[in-house]
XYZ file of C-alpha atoms in Angstrom:
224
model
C -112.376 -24.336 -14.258
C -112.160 -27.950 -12.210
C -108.907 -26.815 -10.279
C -106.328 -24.679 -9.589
C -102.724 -26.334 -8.790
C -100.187 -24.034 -8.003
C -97.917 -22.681 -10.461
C -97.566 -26.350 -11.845
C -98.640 -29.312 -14.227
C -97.676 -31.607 -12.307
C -94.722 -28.421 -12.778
C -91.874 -29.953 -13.838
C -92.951 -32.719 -12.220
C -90.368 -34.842 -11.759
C -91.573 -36.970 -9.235
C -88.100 -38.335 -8.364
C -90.299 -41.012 -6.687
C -90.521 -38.711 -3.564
C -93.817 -36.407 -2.676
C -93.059 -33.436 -4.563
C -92.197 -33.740 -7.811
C -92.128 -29.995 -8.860
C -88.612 -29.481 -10.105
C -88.222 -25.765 -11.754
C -85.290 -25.349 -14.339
C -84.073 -22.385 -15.646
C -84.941 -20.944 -18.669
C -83.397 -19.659 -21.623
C -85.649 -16.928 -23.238
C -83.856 -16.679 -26.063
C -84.426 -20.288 -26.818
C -87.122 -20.916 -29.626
C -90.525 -22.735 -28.184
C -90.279 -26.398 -28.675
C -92.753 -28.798 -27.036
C -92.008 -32.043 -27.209
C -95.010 -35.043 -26.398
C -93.448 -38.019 -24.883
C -96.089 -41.053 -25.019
C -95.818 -45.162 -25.112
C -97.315 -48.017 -23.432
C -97.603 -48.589 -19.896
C -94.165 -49.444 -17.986
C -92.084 -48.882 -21.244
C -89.694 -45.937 -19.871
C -91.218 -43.064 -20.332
C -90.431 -41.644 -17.239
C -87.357 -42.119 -17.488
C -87.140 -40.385 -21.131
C -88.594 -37.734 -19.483
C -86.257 -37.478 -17.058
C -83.636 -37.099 -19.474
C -85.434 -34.201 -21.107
C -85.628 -32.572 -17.706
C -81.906 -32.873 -17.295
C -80.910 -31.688 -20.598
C -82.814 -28.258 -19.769
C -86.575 -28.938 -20.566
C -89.294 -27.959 -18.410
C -91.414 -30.875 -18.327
C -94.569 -32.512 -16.895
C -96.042 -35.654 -16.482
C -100.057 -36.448 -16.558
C -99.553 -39.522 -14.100
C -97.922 -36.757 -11.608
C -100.997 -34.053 -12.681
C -103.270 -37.022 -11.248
C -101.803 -37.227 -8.209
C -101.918 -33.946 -7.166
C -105.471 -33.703 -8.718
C -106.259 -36.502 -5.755
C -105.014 -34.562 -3.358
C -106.967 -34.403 -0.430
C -109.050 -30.608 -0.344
C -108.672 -30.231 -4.202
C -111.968 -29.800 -6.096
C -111.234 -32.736 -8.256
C -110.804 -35.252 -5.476
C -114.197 -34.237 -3.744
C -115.811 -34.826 -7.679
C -113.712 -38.172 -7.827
C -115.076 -39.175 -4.081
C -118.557 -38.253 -4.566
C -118.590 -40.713 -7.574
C -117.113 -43.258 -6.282
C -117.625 -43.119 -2.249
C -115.692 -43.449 0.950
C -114.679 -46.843 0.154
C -111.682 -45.470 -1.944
C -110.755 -43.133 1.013
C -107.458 -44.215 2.517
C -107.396 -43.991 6.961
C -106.343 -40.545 6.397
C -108.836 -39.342 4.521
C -107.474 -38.892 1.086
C -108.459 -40.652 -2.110
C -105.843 -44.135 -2.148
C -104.789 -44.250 -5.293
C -104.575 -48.261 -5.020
C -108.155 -48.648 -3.465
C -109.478 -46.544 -6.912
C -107.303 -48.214 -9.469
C -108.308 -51.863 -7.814
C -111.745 -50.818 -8.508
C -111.604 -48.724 -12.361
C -109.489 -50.972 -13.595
C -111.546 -53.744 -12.737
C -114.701 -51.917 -14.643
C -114.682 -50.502 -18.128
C -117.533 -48.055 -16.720
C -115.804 -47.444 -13.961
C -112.717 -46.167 -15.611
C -114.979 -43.878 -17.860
C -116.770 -42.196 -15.552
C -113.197 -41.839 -13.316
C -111.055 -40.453 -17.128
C -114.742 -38.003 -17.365
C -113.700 -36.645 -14.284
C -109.881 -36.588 -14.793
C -108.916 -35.694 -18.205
C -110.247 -32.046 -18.210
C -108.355 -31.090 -15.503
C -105.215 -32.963 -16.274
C -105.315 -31.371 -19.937
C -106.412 -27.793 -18.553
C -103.130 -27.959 -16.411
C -100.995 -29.100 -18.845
C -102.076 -26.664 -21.177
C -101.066 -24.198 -18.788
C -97.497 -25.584 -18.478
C -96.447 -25.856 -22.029
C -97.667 -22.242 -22.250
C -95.677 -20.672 -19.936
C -92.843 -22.590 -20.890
C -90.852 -22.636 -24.676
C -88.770 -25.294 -24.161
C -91.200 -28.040 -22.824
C -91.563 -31.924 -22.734
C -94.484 -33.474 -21.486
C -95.157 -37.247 -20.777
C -99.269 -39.164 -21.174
C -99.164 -42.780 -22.188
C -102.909 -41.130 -22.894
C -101.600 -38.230 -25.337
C -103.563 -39.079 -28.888
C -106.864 -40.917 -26.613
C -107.176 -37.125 -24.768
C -106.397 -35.533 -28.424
C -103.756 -33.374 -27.371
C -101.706 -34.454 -30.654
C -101.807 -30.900 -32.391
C -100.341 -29.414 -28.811
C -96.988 -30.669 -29.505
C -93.909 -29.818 -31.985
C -92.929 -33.593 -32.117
C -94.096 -36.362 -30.353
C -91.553 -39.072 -29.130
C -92.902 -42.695 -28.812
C -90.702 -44.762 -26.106
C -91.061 -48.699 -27.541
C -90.068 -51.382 -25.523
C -91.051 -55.513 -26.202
C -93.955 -57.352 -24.112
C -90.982 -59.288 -22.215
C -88.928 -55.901 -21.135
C -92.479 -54.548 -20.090
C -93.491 -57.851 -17.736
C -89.950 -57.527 -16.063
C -90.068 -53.807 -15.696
C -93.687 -54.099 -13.922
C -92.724 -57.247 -12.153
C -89.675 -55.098 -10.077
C -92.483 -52.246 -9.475
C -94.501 -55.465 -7.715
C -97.566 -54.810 -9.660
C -99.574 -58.333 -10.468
C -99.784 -59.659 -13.630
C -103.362 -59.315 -13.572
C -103.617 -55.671 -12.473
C -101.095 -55.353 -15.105
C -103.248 -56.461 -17.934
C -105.927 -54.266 -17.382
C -103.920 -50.815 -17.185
C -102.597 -51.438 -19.967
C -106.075 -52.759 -21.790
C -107.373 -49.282 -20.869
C -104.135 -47.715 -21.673
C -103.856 -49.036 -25.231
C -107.343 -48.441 -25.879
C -107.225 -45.396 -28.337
C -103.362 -46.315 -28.695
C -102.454 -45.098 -32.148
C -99.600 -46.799 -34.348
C -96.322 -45.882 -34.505
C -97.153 -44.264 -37.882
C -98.155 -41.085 -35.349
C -94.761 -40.534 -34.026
C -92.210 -38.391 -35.110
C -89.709 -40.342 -33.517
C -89.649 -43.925 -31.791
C -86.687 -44.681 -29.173
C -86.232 -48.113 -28.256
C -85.633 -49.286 -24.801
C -84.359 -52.376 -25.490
C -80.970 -52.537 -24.244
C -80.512 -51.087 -20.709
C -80.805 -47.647 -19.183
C -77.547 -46.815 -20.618
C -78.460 -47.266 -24.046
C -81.783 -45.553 -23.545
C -79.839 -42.512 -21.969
C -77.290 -42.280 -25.051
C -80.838 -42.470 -27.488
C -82.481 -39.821 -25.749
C -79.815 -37.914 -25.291
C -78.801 -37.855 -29.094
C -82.321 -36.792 -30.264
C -82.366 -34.017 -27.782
C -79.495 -32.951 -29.025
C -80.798 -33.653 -32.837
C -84.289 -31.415 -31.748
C -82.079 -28.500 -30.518
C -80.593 -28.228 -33.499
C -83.108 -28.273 -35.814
């Protein structure tokens, strides 16, 4: 076993864009187990669908927020991460900068594979744990069918959004074009069609509309 977070996944991990993202909802136990895979391409919303889950009474969990605490400085998975790739990607604390190692893996197709070789074993082995412990369970990976976690979910929800929607939403998150281009060249790498989702949601039309989308299939899956 790489690593041990606490009680976690990421665990509800709900970053709410501050440190700690762990946000614990109540369960029902008399609820049936439903795990629901949320996946898409880079900056298309899926945080935000998963945010919606989370609000609507899903535990849920989110591999970019598994990552982070994975880097974490004093977790076994940092020191593995560090030895690979040196004290260059150490910010002046100490810790593994998350900007200093994606300036560098995402620069370097060999780079990023010996970085996911690392990564993806411990980010599934948590995640694994979360959906679990909980029955009513979303989880988010723009990675999901690459890391072939496919079979781990009840549906899988694909969050679409067009090339244009995608360059505004990473222009307000002041990302460059050009580190842009190459997340999402490794992110799309392994990216299957839309033919592997159960469902598709379009964020096309504002947060509102993606809300009111979300919200009805939630309320469609509860149903079922």
């Amino acid at each position: 076993m790489r690593s041990s977070l606490p009680p976690t996944c990421f665990i509800s991990l709900l970053r709410n864009r501050s440190r700690h993202l762990l946000t614990i909802l109540p369960q029902n136990k008399s609820i049936r187990r439903l795990k629901i895979g949320i996946t898409g391409k880079f900056a298309s919303g899926k945080s935000e669908v998963l945010k919606i889950f989370a609000e609507s009474g899903f535990f849920v969990c989110s591999a970019d927020e598994i990552a982070h605490m994975l880097l974490e400085r004093g977790n076994p998975v940092s020191g593995e991460v560090l030895n690979i790739f040196g004290s260059g990607i150490l910010d002046t604390g100490g810790s593994v900068s998350r900007k200093k190692l994606g300036e560098l893996v995402f620069n370097s197709e060999s780079a990023m594979r010996k970085l996911e070789n690392i990564m993806h074993p411990s980010i599934k082995s948590e995640m694994k744990k979360i959906l679990d412990a909980h029955p009513l369970c979303a989880a988010e990976n723009a990675l999901l069918f690459k890391m072939g976690m496919r079979g781990w979910f009840d549906k899988i929800v694909l969050v679409g959004c067009s090339d244009p929607q995608r360059e505004n939403n990473i222009a307000e998150r002041g990302i460059s074009p050009a580190l842009a281009k190459n997340i999402s060249f490794f992110q799309e790498d392994g990216f299957y069609p839309d033919a592997d989702a159960d469902f598709i949601i379009e964020n096309s039309a504002g947060l509102a509309a993606l809300r009111k989308k979300t919200k009805n299939l939630i309320n469609s899956l509860l149903k079922e």
